[in-house]
Amino acid sequence: FNKGDHTDSLYFILNGQCEAIQNNQHMVFISKGSIIGELNMIHKINRSHDLICVTTTCTILKLKNVDFTRVYNDYLHKKSSIIYQTLSRTELFQGLSKSSIRKIENLCTVRSFREGDLIVNKDEVGPNVYIIQCGSVTEDVYDDFSSIGELSPKSPQLSKYRCFGEETMLGDPYSSTVIANKYTKAIILDSNVLKSSLFENEKVRTLNRAVDKKQTVLKLKKLSKLKSNTSSRAHLIKNVSYDDYNSIFNAWI
């Protein structure tokens, strides 16, 4: 094709090599496995350069605009359905109407992490809340307990539909270091935008409860270092649920 041509299809190079030329100057060689014209197709703009074959044989697969649009829309619909399903099953959004979740869905981005990837760092000031779409992570809330022995419970594992980073909605830094256990996809939401959405939907109590879970753990961590007989109490909180942390904390003050 030539520069300025209407974009009515995109191309997959199956073998051979092509050259992209703009204003009679070489831009780049494009080889086997490459896709040509997808951005022009998505943004509906004309060809931005000439394309010529530079090998003896060049096999190219052509995908017409109408077929590309159908495939692309199917992909967007599937992606949207997965995000919606994840949000609707996440505790933070329980009780919201379908229309409210759809609005939040439009604010989401999705990012993939490999096994061992660091997602967030404890005490780092971050702008995002993360919701696990697939895979799992380790949330190390207890790293300060490394020298206390009995008070060092196993770092919690978070899996599908669980979220972390809720404390950033209150302007606090991340309360834990989070690392991917395996290939993991996470839905990412801007904390301030999400906070506004939750307030509009009268989800303030749910927000505070989610954040308080982690804040209470931090209180216990600080308190444990002030108590002279911490080790004798360690067995009392080793297997206690988050919901009981506040009552334990208040009893110790």
JSON list of C-alpha atoms in Angstrom, two decimals:
[
{"chain": "A", "resi": 1, "resn": "PHE", "atom": "CA", "xyz": [0.00, 0.00, 0.00]},
{"chain": "A", "resi": 2, "resn": "ASN", "atom": "CA", "xyz": [0.94, 3.66, -0.32]},
{"chain": "A", "resi": 3, "resn": "LYS", "atom": "CA", "xyz": [1.00, 6.54, 2.13]},
{"chain": "A", "resi": 4, "resn": "GLY", "atom": "CA", "xyz": [-2.43, 8.19, 2.35]},
{"chain": "A", "resi": 5, "resn": "ASP", "atom": "CA", "xyz": [-4.37, 5.08, 1.29]},
{"chain": "A", "resi": 6, "resn": "HIS", "atom": "CA", "xyz": [-7.59, 4.35, 3.15]},
{"chain": "A", "resi": 7, "resn": "THR", "atom": "CA", "xyz": [-7.00, 1.76, 5.89]},
{"chain": "A", "resi": 8, "resn": "ASP", "atom": "CA", "xyz": [-9.39, -1.04, 4.98]},
{"chain": "A", "resi": 9, "resn": "SER", "atom": "CA", "xyz": [-7.35, -3.96, 6.38]},
{"chain": "A", "resi": 10, "resn": "LEU", "atom": "CA", "xyz": [-4.36, -4.98, 8.49]},
{"chain": "A", "resi": 11, "resn": "TYR", "atom": "CA", "xyz": [-1.64, -7.45, 7.57]},
{"chain": "A", "resi": 12, "resn": "PHE", "atom": "CA", "xyz": [0.25, -10.32, 9.22]},
{"chain": "A", "resi": 13, "resn": "ILE", "atom": "CA", "xyz": [3.63, -11.21, 7.71]},
{"chain": "A", "resi": 14, "resn": "LEU", "atom": "CA", "xyz": [3.85, -15.01, 7.62]},
{"chain": "A", "resi": 15, "resn": "ASN", "atom": "CA", "xyz": [7.25, -15.08, 5.91]},
{"chain": "A", "resi": 16, "resn": "GLY", "atom": "CA", "xyz": [9.53, -12.74, 4.03]},
{"chain": "A", "resi": 17, "resn": "GLN", "atom": "CA", "xyz": [10.33, -9.11, 4.78]},
{"chain": "A", "resi": 18, "resn": "CYS", "atom": "CA", "xyz": [8.81, -5.71, 4.00]},
{"chain": "A", "resi": 19, "resn": "GLU", "atom": "CA", "xyz": [10.18, -2.20, 4.18]},
{"chain": "A", "resi": 20, "resn": "ALA", "atom": "CA", "xyz": [8.31, 0.86, 5.49]},
{"chain": "A", "resi": 21, "resn": "ILE", "atom": "CA", "xyz": [9.18, 4.05, 3.60]},
{"chain": "A", "resi": 22, "resn": "GLN", "atom": "CA", "xyz": [8.10, 7.60, 4.39]},
{"chain": "A", "resi": 23, "resn": "ASN", "atom": "CA", "xyz": [8.87, 10.57, 2.14]},
{"chain": "A", "resi": 24, "resn": "ASN", "atom": "CA", "xyz": [11.23, 8.35, 0.10]},
{"chain": "A", "resi": 25, "resn": "GLN", "atom": "CA", "xyz": [13.30, 7.55, 3.20]},
{"chain": "A", "resi": 26, "resn": "HIS", "atom": "CA", "xyz": [13.77, 4.18, 4.87]},
{"chain": "A", "resi": 27, "resn": "MET", "atom": "CA", "xyz": [11.94, 3.83, 8.19]},
{"chain": "A", "resi": 28, "resn": "VAL", "atom": "CA", "xyz": [12.19, 0.20, 9.24]},
{"chain": "A", "resi": 29, "resn": "PHE", "atom": "CA", "xyz": [12.28, -3.38, 7.96]},
{"chain": "A", "resi": 30, "resn": "ILE", "atom": "CA", "xyz": [9.31, -5.48, 9.04]},
{"chain": "A", "resi": 31, "resn": "SER", "atom": "CA", "xyz": [9.80, -9.24, 9.24]},
{"chain": "A", "resi": 32, "resn": "LYS", "atom": "CA", "xyz": [7.99, -12.53, 9.84]},
{"chain": "A", "resi": 33, "resn": "GLY", "atom": "CA", "xyz": [5.53, -12.48, 12.73]},
{"chain": "A", "resi": 34, "resn": "SER", "atom": "CA", "xyz": [4.86, -8.74, 12.59]},
{"chain": "A", "resi": 35, "resn": "ILE", "atom": "CA", "xyz": [1.47, -7.04, 12.35]},
{"chain": "A", "resi": 36, "resn": "ILE", "atom": "CA", "xyz": [1.03, -3.98, 10.16]},
{"chain": "A", "resi": 37, "resn": "GLY", "atom": "CA", "xyz": [-1.71, -1.36, 10.34]},
{"chain": "A", "resi": 38, "resn": "GLU", "atom": "CA", "xyz": [-3.46, -2.21, 13.61]},
{"chain": "A", "resi": 39, "resn": "LEU", "atom": "CA", "xyz": [-3.13, 1.31, 15.04]},
{"chain": "A", "resi": 40, "resn": "ASN", "atom": "CA", "xyz": [-4.41, 2.86, 11.83]},
{"chain": "A", "resi": 41, "resn": "MET", "atom": "CA", "xyz": [-7.35, 0.48, 12.03]},
{"chain": "A", "resi": 42, "resn": "ILE", "atom": "CA", "xyz": [-8.18, 1.22, 15.67]},
{"chain": "A", "resi": 43, "resn": "HIS", "atom": "CA", "xyz": [-7.87, 4.99, 15.28]},
{"chain": "A", "resi": 44, "resn": "LYS", "atom": "CA", "xyz": [-9.41, 5.01, 11.79]},
{"chain": "A", "resi": 45, "resn": "ILE", "atom": "CA", "xyz": [-6.64, 6.97, 10.07]},
{"chain": "A", "resi": 46, "resn": "ASN", "atom": "CA", "xyz": [-5.12, 6.61, 6.60]},
{"chain": "A", "resi": 47, "resn": "ARG", "atom": "CA", "xyz": [-1.79, 4.90, 5.91]},
{"chain": "A", "resi": 48, "resn": "SER", "atom": "CA", "xyz": [1.14, 6.90, 7.28]},
{"chain": "A", "resi": 49, "resn": "HIS", "atom": "CA", "xyz": [3.83, 5.35, 5.04]},
{"chain": "A", "resi": 50, "resn": "ASP", "atom": "CA", "xyz": [4.50, 3.23, 1.96]},
{"chain": "A", "resi": 51, "resn": "LEU", "atom": "CA", "xyz": [5.04, -0.52, 2.35]},
{"chain": "A", "resi": 52, "resn": "ILE", "atom": "CA", "xyz": [6.95, -2.61, -0.16]},
{"chain": "A", "resi": 53, "resn": "CYS", "atom": "CA", "xyz": [8.13, -6.24, -0.24]},
{"chain": "A", "resi": 54, "resn": "VAL", "atom": "CA", "xyz": [11.96, -6.53, -0.26]},
{"chain": "A", "resi": 55, "resn": "THR", "atom": "CA", "xyz": [12.37, -10.32, -0.46]},
{"chain": "A", "resi": 56, "resn": "THR", "atom": "CA", "xyz": [11.84, -12.68, -3.39]},
{"chain": "A", "resi": 57, "resn": "THR", "atom": "CA", "xyz": [8.73, -14.09, -1.76]},
{"chain": "A", "resi": 58, "resn": "CYS", "atom": "CA", "xyz": [6.60, -12.57, 0.95]},
{"chain": "A", "resi": 59, "resn": "THR", "atom": "CA", "xyz": [3.45, -14.24, 2.29]},
{"chain": "A", "resi": 60, "resn": "ILE", "atom": "CA", "xyz": [1.02, -11.86, 3.97]},
{"chain": "A", "resi": 61, "resn": "LEU", "atom": "CA", "xyz": [-2.30, -12.60, 5.64]},
{"chain": "A", "resi": 62, "resn": "LYS", "atom": "CA", "xyz": [-4.89, -9.86, 5.15]},
{"chain": "A", "resi": 63, "resn": "LEU", "atom": "CA", "xyz": [-7.64, -9.13, 7.70]},
{"chain": "A", "resi": 64, "resn": "LYS", "atom": "CA", "xyz": [-10.40, -6.81, 6.49]},
{"chain": "A", "resi": 65, "resn": "ASN", "atom": "CA", "xyz": [-11.66, -3.91, 8.58]},
{"chain": "A", "resi": 66, "resn": "VAL", "atom": "CA", "xyz": [-15.10, -5.42, 9.19]},
{"chain": "A", "resi": 67, "resn": "ASP", "atom": "CA", "xyz": [-13.59, -8.68, 10.47]},
{"chain": "A", "resi": 68, "resn": "PHE", "atom": "CA", "xyz": [-11.01, -6.86, 12.60]},
{"chain": "A", "resi": 69, "resn": "THR", "atom": "CA", "xyz": [-13.76, -4.71, 14.18]},
{"chain": "A", "resi": 70, "resn": "ARG", "atom": "CA", "xyz": [-15.79, -7.80, 15.05]},
{"chain": "A", "resi": 71, "resn": "VAL", "atom": "CA", "xyz": [-12.79, -9.56, 16.61]},
{"chain": "A", "resi": 72, "resn": "TYR", "atom": "CA", "xyz": [-11.68, -6.42, 18.48]},
{"chain": "A", "resi": 73, "resn": "ASN", "atom": "CA", "xyz": [-15.17, -5.73, 19.86]},
{"chain": "A", "resi": 74, "resn": "ASP", "atom": "CA", "xyz": [-15.51, -9.35, 20.96]},
{"chain": "A", "resi": 75, "resn": "TYR", "atom": "CA", "xyz": [-12.19, -8.98, 22.81]},
{"chain": "A", "resi": 76, "resn": "LEU", "atom": "CA", "xyz": [-13.31, -5.77, 24.53]},
{"chain": "A", "resi": 77, "resn": "HIS", "atom": "CA", "xyz": [-16.62, -7.35, 25.54]},
{"chain": "A", "resi": 78, "resn": "LYS", "atom": "CA", "xyz": [-14.89, -10.40, 26.98]},
{"chain": "A", "resi": 79, "resn": "LYS", "atom": "CA", "xyz": [-12.38, -8.26, 28.82]},
{"chain": "A", "resi": 80, "resn": "SER", "atom": "CA", "xyz": [-15.18, -6.08, 30.21]},
{"chain": "A", "resi": 81, "resn": "SER", "atom": "CA", "xyz": [-17.16, -9.13, 31.37]},
{"chain": "A", "resi": 82, "resn": "ILE", "atom": "CA", "xyz": [-14.15, -10.51, 33.27]},
{"chain": "A", "resi": 83, "resn": "ILE", "atom": "CA", "xyz": [-13.50, -7.18, 35.01]},
{"chain": "A", "resi": 84, "resn": "TYR", "atom": "CA", "xyz": [-17.16, -6.81, 35.94]},
{"chain": "A", "resi": 85, "resn": "GLN", "atom": "CA", "xyz": [-17.31, -10.35, 37.32]},
{"chain": "A", "resi": 86, "resn": "THR", "atom": "CA", "xyz": [-14.19, -9.76, 39.42]},
{"chain": "A", "resi": 87, "resn": "LEU", "atom": "CA", "xyz": [-15.46, -6.46, 40.85]},
{"chain": "A", "resi": 88, "resn": "SER", "atom": "CA", "xyz": [-18.90, -7.85, 41.68]},
{"chain": "A", "resi": 89, "resn": "ARG", "atom": "CA", "xyz": [-17.30, -10.71, 43.68]},
{"chain": "A", "resi": 90, "resn": "THR", "atom": "CA", "xyz": [-14.90, -8.48, 45.61]},
{"chain": "A", "resi": 91, "resn": "GLU", "atom": "CA", "xyz": [-15.90, -7.71, 49.19]},
{"chain": "A", "resi": 92, "resn": "LEU", "atom": "CA", "xyz": [-15.21, -4.00, 48.83]},
{"chain": "A", "resi": 93, "resn": "PHE", "atom": "CA", "xyz": [-17.97, -3.66, 46.23]},
{"chain": "A", "resi": 94, "resn": "GLN", "atom": "CA", "xyz": [-20.59, -5.89, 47.84]},
{"chain": "A", "resi": 95, "resn": "GLY", "atom": "CA", "xyz": [-23.95, -4.14, 47.94]},
{"chain": "A", "resi": 96, "resn": "LEU", "atom": "CA", "xyz": [-23.31, -1.84, 45.00]},
{"chain": "A", "resi": 97, "resn": "SER", "atom": "CA", "xyz": [-25.81, -1.83, 42.17]},
{"chain": "A", "resi": 98, "resn": "LYS", "atom": "CA", "xyz": [-24.87, -3.25, 38.76]},
{"chain": "A", "resi": 99, "resn": "SER", "atom": "CA", "xyz": [-24.85, 0.22, 37.25]},
{"chain": "A", "resi": 100, "resn": "SER", "atom": "CA", "xyz": [-22.45, 1.47, 39.95]},
{"chain": "A", "resi": 101, "resn": "ILE", "atom": "CA", "xyz": [-20.07, -1.42, 39.36]},
{"chain": "A", "resi": 102, "resn": "ARG", "atom": "CA", "xyz": [-20.23, -0.74, 35.61]},
{"chain": "A", "resi": 103, "resn": "LYS", "atom": "CA", "xyz": [-19.12, 2.84, 36.26]},
{"chain": "A", "resi": 104, "resn": "ILE", "atom": "CA", "xyz": [-16.18, 1.65, 38.35]},
{"chain": "A", "resi": 105, "resn": "GLU", "atom": "CA", "xyz": [-15.36, -0.93, 35.68]},
{"chain": "A", "resi": 106, "resn": "ASN", "atom": "CA", "xyz": [-14.73, 1.90, 33.20]},
{"chain": "A", "resi": 107, "resn": "LEU", "atom": "CA", "xyz": [-12.01, 3.26, 35.51]},
{"chain": "A", "resi": 108, "resn": "CYS", "atom": "CA", "xyz": [-10.05, 0.00, 35.60]},
{"chain": "A", "resi": 109, "resn": "THR", "atom": "CA", "xyz": [-6.81, -1.02, 33.99]},
{"chain": "A", "resi": 110, "resn": "VAL", "atom": "CA", "xyz": [-5.36, -4.56, 34.07]},
{"chain": "A", "resi": 111, "resn": "ARG", "atom": "CA", "xyz": [-1.70, -5.43, 34.59]},
{"chain": "A", "resi": 112, "resn": "SER", "atom": "CA", "xyz": [0.10, -8.79, 34.58]},
{"chain": "A", "resi": 113, "resn": "PHE", "atom": "CA", "xyz": [2.83, -9.82, 37.02]},
{"chain": "A", "resi": 114, "resn": "ARG", "atom": "CA", "xyz": [5.25, -12.74, 36.79]},
{"chain": "A", "resi": 115, "resn": "GLU", "atom": "CA", "xyz": [6.14, -15.02, 39.68]},
{"chain": "A", "resi": 116, "resn": "GLY", "atom": "CA", "xyz": [8.37, -13.15, 42.12]},
{"chain": "A", "resi": 117, "resn": "ASP", "atom": "CA", "xyz": [7.49, -9.67, 40.81]},
{"chain": "A", "resi": 118, "resn": "LEU", "atom": "CA", "xyz": [7.28, -6.97, 43.49]},
{"chain": "A", "resi": 119, "resn": "ILE", "atom": "CA", "xyz": [3.88, -5.29, 43.20]},
{"chain": "A", "resi": 120, "resn": "VAL", "atom": "CA", "xyz": [3.98, -2.78, 46.07]},
{"chain": "A", "resi": 121, "resn": "ASN", "atom": "CA", "xyz": [6.49, -1.94, 48.79]},
{"chain": "A", "resi": 122, "resn": "LYS", "atom": "CA", "xyz": [5.60, -1.48, 52.46]},
{"chain": "A", "resi": 123, "resn": "ASP", "atom": "CA", "xyz": [5.62, 2.20, 53.57]},
{"chain": "A", "resi": 124, "resn": "GLU", "atom": "CA", "xyz": [5.68, 3.34, 49.95]},
{"chain": "A", "resi": 125, "resn": "VAL", "atom": "CA", "xyz": [3.21, 6.09, 49.11]},
{"chain": "A", "resi": 126, "resn": "GLY", "atom": "CA", "xyz": [1.19, 4.73, 46.19]},
{"chain": "A", "resi": 127, "resn": "PRO", "atom": "CA", "xyz": [-1.84, 5.86, 44.22]},
{"chain": "A", "resi": 128, "resn": "ASN", "atom": "CA", "xyz": [-3.51, 2.52, 43.50]},
{"chain": "A", "resi": 129, "resn": "VAL", "atom": "CA", "xyz": [-5.78, -0.17, 44.87]},
{"chain": "A", "resi": 130, "resn": "TYR", "atom": "CA", "xyz": [-5.24, -3.68, 43.44]},
{"chain": "A", "resi": 131, "resn": "ILE", "atom": "CA", "xyz": [-7.82, -6.44, 42.95]},
{"chain": "A", "resi": 132, "resn": "ILE", "atom": "CA", "xyz": [-6.63, -9.92, 42.01]},
{"chain": "A", "resi": 133, "resn": "GLN", "atom": "CA", "xyz": [-8.27, -11.14, 38.82]},
{"chain": "A", "resi": 134, "resn": "CYS", "atom": "CA", "xyz": [-6.31, -14.39, 38.66]},
{"chain": "A", "resi": 135, "resn": "GLY", "atom": "CA", "xyz": [-3.28, -15.87, 40.37]},
{"chain": "A", "resi": 136, "resn": "SER", "atom": "CA", "xyz": [-2.17, -15.15, 43.94]},
{"chain": "A", "resi": 137, "resn": "VAL", "atom": "CA", "xyz": [0.16, -12.93, 45.98]},
{"chain": "A", "resi": 138, "resn": "THR", "atom": "CA", "xyz": [1.91, -12.95, 49.34]},
{"chain": "A", "resi": 139, "resn": "GLU", "atom": "CA", "xyz": [1.13, -9.97, 51.56]},
{"chain": "A", "resi": 140, "resn": "ASP", "atom": "CA", "xyz": [3.92, -9.47, 54.10]},
{"chain": "A", "resi": 141, "resn": "VAL", "atom": "CA", "xyz": [2.25, -7.42, 56.84]},
{"chain": "A", "resi": 142, "resn": "TYR", "atom": "CA", "xyz": [4.40, -8.84, 59.64]},
{"chain": "A", "resi": 143, "resn": "ASP", "atom": "CA", "xyz": [7.96, -8.10, 58.53]},
{"chain": "A", "resi": 144, "resn": "ASP", "atom": "CA", "xyz": [8.66, -6.15, 61.77]},
{"chain": "A", "resi": 145, "resn": "PHE", "atom": "CA", "xyz": [7.98, -9.34, 63.76]},
{"chain": "A", "resi": 146, "resn": "SER", "atom": "CA", "xyz": [11.06, -11.14, 62.46]},
{"chain": "A", "resi": 147, "resn": "SER", "atom": "CA", "xyz": [12.84, -10.81, 65.83]},
{"chain": "A", "resi": 148, "resn": "ILE", "atom": "CA", "xyz": [9.89, -11.63, 68.07]},
{"chain": "A", "resi": 149, "resn": "GLY", "atom": "CA", "xyz": [9.73, -15.37, 67.43]},
{"chain": "A", "resi": 150, "resn": "GLU", "atom": "CA", "xyz": [6.27, -16.66, 68.28]},
{"chain": "A", "resi": 151, "resn": "LEU", "atom": "CA", "xyz": [4.63, -13.47, 67.06]},
{"chain": "A", "resi": 152, "resn": "SER", "atom": "CA", "xyz": [5.75, -14.10, 63.44]},
{"chain": "A", "resi": 153, "resn": "PRO", "atom": "CA", "xyz": [2.74, -15.74, 61.74]},
{"chain": "A", "resi": 154, "resn": "LYS", "atom": "CA", "xyz": [2.97, -16.95, 58.17]},
{"chain": "A", "resi": 155, "resn": "SER", "atom": "CA", "xyz": [2.48, -14.13, 55.68]},
{"chain": "A", "resi": 156, "resn": "PRO", "atom": "CA", "xyz": [-1.08, -14.22, 54.35]},
{"chain": "A", "resi": 157, "resn": "GLN", "atom": "CA", "xyz": [-1.77, -15.40, 50.82]},
{"chain": "A", "resi": 158, "resn": "LEU", "atom": "CA", "xyz": [-4.30, -13.45, 48.78]},
{"chain": "A", "resi": 159, "resn": "SER", "atom": "CA", "xyz": [-5.99, -15.00, 45.75]},
{"chain": "A", "resi": 160, "resn": "LYS", "atom": "CA", "xyz": [-8.77, -14.30, 43.26]},
{"chain": "A", "resi": 161, "resn": "TYR", "atom": "CA", "xyz": [-11.25, -11.53, 44.18]},
{"chain": "A", "resi": 162, "resn": "ARG", "atom": "CA", "xyz": [-9.12, -10.27, 47.09]},
{"chain": "A", "resi": 163, "resn": "CYS", "atom": "CA", "xyz": [-7.81, -6.70, 47.16]},
{"chain": "A", "resi": 164, "resn": "PHE", "atom": "CA", "xyz": [-4.91, -4.83, 48.71]},
{"chain": "A", "resi": 165, "resn": "GLY", "atom": "CA", "xyz": [-3.80, -1.20, 48.93]},
{"chain": "A", "resi": 166, "resn": "GLU", "atom": "CA", "xyz": [-7.13, 0.00, 50.38]},
{"chain": "A", "resi": 167, "resn": "GLU", "atom": "CA", "xyz": [-5.28, 2.15, 52.94]},
{"chain": "A", "resi": 168, "resn": "THR", "atom": "CA", "xyz": [-4.12, 4.46, 50.15]},
{"chain": "A", "resi": 169, "resn": "MET", "atom": "CA", "xyz": [-7.70, 5.72, 49.89]},
{"chain": "A", "resi": 170, "resn": "LEU", "atom": "CA", "xyz": [-7.15, 7.37, 53.29]},
{"chain": "A", "resi": 171, "resn": "GLY", "atom": "CA", "xyz": [-3.86, 8.87, 52.19]},
{"chain": "A", "resi": 172, "resn": "ASP", "atom": "CA", "xyz": [-1.74, 6.28, 54.03]},
{"chain": "A", "resi": 173, "resn": "PRO", "atom": "CA", "xyz": [1.27, 4.45, 52.55]},
{"chain": "A", "resi": 174, "resn": "TYR", "atom": "CA", "xyz": [1.05, 0.75, 51.75]},
{"chain": "A", "resi": 175, "resn": "SER", "atom": "CA", "xyz": [0.97, -1.24, 55.00]},
{"chain": "A", "resi": 176, "resn": "SER", "atom": "CA", "xyz": [2.58, -4.34, 53.48]},
{"chain": "A", "resi": 177, "resn": "THR", "atom": "CA", "xyz": [4.93, -5.58, 50.81]},
{"chain": "A", "resi": 178, "resn": "VAL", "atom": "CA", "xyz": [3.12, -7.61, 48.16]},
{"chain": "A", "resi": 179, "resn": "ILE", "atom": "CA", "xyz": [4.82, -10.10, 45.82]},
{"chain": "A", "resi": 180, "resn": "ALA", "atom": "CA", "xyz": [3.28, -12.28, 43.12]},
{"chain": "A", "resi": 181, "resn": "ASN", "atom": "CA", "xyz": [3.41, -16.02, 43.96]},
{"chain": "A", "resi": 182, "resn": "LYS", "atom": "CA", "xyz": [2.85, -17.00, 40.34]},
{"chain": "A", "resi": 183, "resn": "TYR", "atom": "CA", "xyz": [1.61, -15.43, 37.11]},
{"chain": "A", "resi": 184, "resn": "THR", "atom": "CA", "xyz": [-1.00, -12.97, 38.36]},
{"chain": "A", "resi": 185, "resn": "LYS", "atom": "CA", "xyz": [-3.35, -10.46, 36.76]},
{"chain": "A", "resi": 186, "resn": "ALA", "atom": "CA", "xyz": [-4.53, -7.54, 38.87]},
{"chain": "A", "resi": 187, "resn": "ILE", "atom": "CA", "xyz": [-7.17, -4.91, 38.26]},
{"chain": "A", "resi": 188, "resn": "ILE", "atom": "CA", "xyz": [-5.79, -1.50, 39.15]},
{"chain": "A", "resi": 189, "resn": "LEU", "atom": "CA", "xyz": [-7.87, 1.47, 40.32]},
{"chain": "A", "resi": 190, "resn": "ASP", "atom": "CA", "xyz": [-6.74, 4.97, 41.22]},
{"chain": "A", "resi": 191, "resn": "SER", "atom": "CA", "xyz": [-7.28, 5.36, 44.97]},
{"chain": "A", "resi": 192, "resn": "ASN", "atom": "CA", "xyz": [-8.74, 8.86, 44.88]},
{"chain": "A", "resi": 193, "resn": "VAL", "atom": "CA", "xyz": [-11.10, 8.11, 42.01]},
{"chain": "A", "resi": 194, "resn": "LEU", "atom": "CA", "xyz": [-12.25, 4.88, 43.66]},
{"chain": "A", "resi": 195, "resn": "LYS", "atom": "CA", "xyz": [-12.74, 6.63, 46.99]},
{"chain": "A", "resi": 196, "resn": "SER", "atom": "CA", "xyz": [-14.99, 9.21, 45.33]},
{"chain": "A", "resi": 197, "resn": "SER", "atom": "CA", "xyz": [-17.01, 6.44, 43.69]},
{"chain": "A", "resi": 198, "resn": "LEU", "atom": "CA", "xyz": [-17.47, 4.61, 46.98]},
{"chain": "A", "resi": 199, "resn": "PHE", "atom": "CA", "xyz": [-18.53, 7.77, 48.79]},
{"chain": "A", "resi": 200, "resn": "GLU", "atom": "CA", "xyz": [-21.07, 8.51, 46.10]},
{"chain": "A", "resi": 201, "resn": "ASN", "atom": "CA", "xyz": [-22.47, 5.02, 46.60]},
{"chain": "A", "resi": 202, "resn": "GLU", "atom": "CA", "xyz": [-22.58, 5.27, 50.42]},
{"chain": "A", "resi": 203, "resn": "LYS", "atom": "CA", "xyz": [-19.86, 2.66, 50.85]},
{"chain": "A", "resi": 204, "resn": "VAL", "atom": "CA", "xyz": [-17.91, 4.67, 53.44]},
{"chain": "A", "resi": 205, "resn": "ARG", "atom": "CA", "xyz": [-18.43, 2.08, 56.18]},
{"chain": "A", "resi": 206, "resn": "THR", "atom": "CA", "xyz": [-17.16, -0.72, 53.96]},
{"chain": "A", "resi": 207, "resn": "LEU", "atom": "CA", "xyz": [-14.14, 1.38, 52.99]},
{"chain": "A", "resi": 208, "resn": "ASN", "atom": "CA", "xyz": [-13.26, 2.18, 56.60]},
{"chain": "A", "resi": 209, "resn": "ARG", "atom": "CA", "xyz": [-13.71, -1.44, 57.68]},
{"chain": "A", "resi": 210, "resn": "ALA", "atom": "CA", "xyz": [-11.42, -2.71, 54.93]},
{"chain": "A", "resi": 211, "resn": "VAL", "atom": "CA", "xyz": [-8.73, -0.17, 55.81]},
{"chain": "A", "resi": 212, "resn": "ASP", "atom": "CA", "xyz": [-9.11, -0.66, 59.58]},
{"chain": "A", "resi": 213, "resn": "LYS", "atom": "CA", "xyz": [-8.24, -4.34, 59.21]},
{"chain": "A", "resi": 214, "resn": "LYS", "atom": "CA", "xyz": [-4.72, -3.45, 58.22]},
{"chain": "A", "resi": 215, "resn": "GLN", "atom": "CA", "xyz": [-4.41, -0.43, 60.50]},
{"chain": "A", "resi": 216, "resn": "THR", "atom": "CA", "xyz": [-5.31, -2.61, 63.51]},
{"chain": "A", "resi": 217, "resn": "VAL", "atom": "CA", "xyz": [-2.53, -5.03, 62.61]},
{"chain": "A", "resi": 218, "resn": "LEU", "atom": "CA", "xyz": [-0.09, -2.12, 62.61]},
{"chain": "A", "resi": 219, "resn": "LYS", "atom": "CA", "xyz": [-1.35, -1.07, 66.06]},
{"chain": "A", "resi": 220, "resn": "LEU", "atom": "CA", "xyz": [-0.75, -4.60, 67.35]},
{"chain": "A", "resi": 221, "resn": "LYS", "atom": "CA", "xyz": [2.74, -4.62, 65.91]},
{"chain": "A", "resi": 222, "resn": "LYS", "atom": "CA", "xyz": [3.68, -1.40, 67.71]},
{"chain": "A", "resi": 223, "resn": "LEU", "atom": "CA", "xyz": [1.94, -2.46, 70.90]},
{"chain": "A", "resi": 224, "resn": "SER", "atom": "CA", "xyz": [3.70, -5.84, 70.98]},
{"chain": "A", "resi": 225, "resn": "LYS", "atom": "CA", "xyz": [7.07, -4.12, 71.32]},
{"chain": "A", "resi": 226, "resn": "LEU", "atom": "CA", "xyz": [5.87, -2.12, 74.34]},
{"chain": "A", "resi": 227, "resn": "LYS", "atom": "CA", "xyz": [4.53, -5.12, 76.27]},
{"chain": "A", "resi": 228, "resn": "SER", "atom": "CA", "xyz": [7.04, -6.78, 78.55]},
{"chain": "A", "resi": 229, "resn": "ASN", "atom": "CA", "xyz": [5.29, -10.14, 78.44]},
{"chain": "A", "resi": 230, "resn": "THR", "atom": "CA", "xyz": [4.56, -10.23, 74.72]},
{"chain": "A", "resi": 231, "resn": "SER", "atom": "CA", "xyz": [5.66, -13.83, 74.27]},
{"chain": "A", "resi": 232, "resn": "SER", "atom": "CA", "xyz": [3.09, -15.09, 76.77]},
{"chain": "A", "resi": 233, "resn": "ARG", "atom": "CA", "xyz": [0.35, -13.43, 74.78]},
{"chain": "A", "resi": 234, "resn": "ALA", "atom": "CA", "xyz": [1.62, -14.52, 71.37]},
{"chain": "A", "resi": 235, "resn": "HIS", "atom": "CA", "xyz": [-0.45, -17.69, 71.28]},
{"chain": "A", "resi": 236, "resn": "LEU", "atom": "CA", "xyz": [-3.58, -15.62, 71.90]},
{"chain": "A", "resi": 237, "resn": "ILE", "atom": "CA", "xyz": [-3.38, -13.76, 68.60]},
{"chain": "A", "resi": 238, "resn": "LYS", "atom": "CA", "xyz": [-1.55, -16.30, 66.44]},
{"chain": "A", "resi": 239, "resn": "ASN", "atom": "CA", "xyz": [-4.72, -17.62, 64.82]},
{"chain": "A", "resi": 240, "resn": "VAL", "atom": "CA", "xyz": [-7.13, -14.77, 65.51]},
{"chain": "A", "resi": 241, "resn": "SER", "atom": "CA", "xyz": [-9.17, -13.42, 62.60]},
{"chain": "A", "resi": 242, "resn": "TYR", "atom": "CA", "xyz": [-8.98, -9.83, 61.44]},
{"chain": "A", "resi": 243, "resn": "ASP", "atom": "CA", "xyz": [-12.48, -9.19, 62.81]},
{"chain": "A", "resi": 244, "resn": "ASP", "atom": "CA", "xyz": [-11.26, -9.88, 66.36]},
{"chain": "A", "resi": 245, "resn": "TYR", "atom": "CA", "xyz": [-8.13, -7.74, 66.24]},
{"chain": "A", "resi": 246, "resn": "ASN", "atom": "CA", "xyz": [-9.84, -4.53, 67.39]},
{"chain": "A", "resi": 247, "resn": "SER", "atom": "CA", "xyz": [-11.32, -6.12, 70.51]},
{"chain": "A", "resi": 248, "resn": "ILE", "atom": "CA", "xyz": [-7.92, -7.60, 71.41]},
{"chain": "A", "resi": 249, "resn": "PHE", "atom": "CA", "xyz": [-6.22, -4.25, 70.91]},
{"chain": "A", "resi": 250, "resn": "ASN", "atom": "CA", "xyz": [-8.74, -2.40, 73.07]},
{"chain": "A", "resi": 251, "resn": "ALA", "atom": "CA", "xyz": [-8.38, -5.01, 75.84]},
{"chain": "A", "resi": 252, "resn": "TRP", "atom": "CA", "xyz": [-4.60, -4.48, 75.93]},
{"chain": "A", "resi": 253, "resn": "ILE", "atom": "CA", "xyz": [-4.65, -0.67, 76.19]}
]
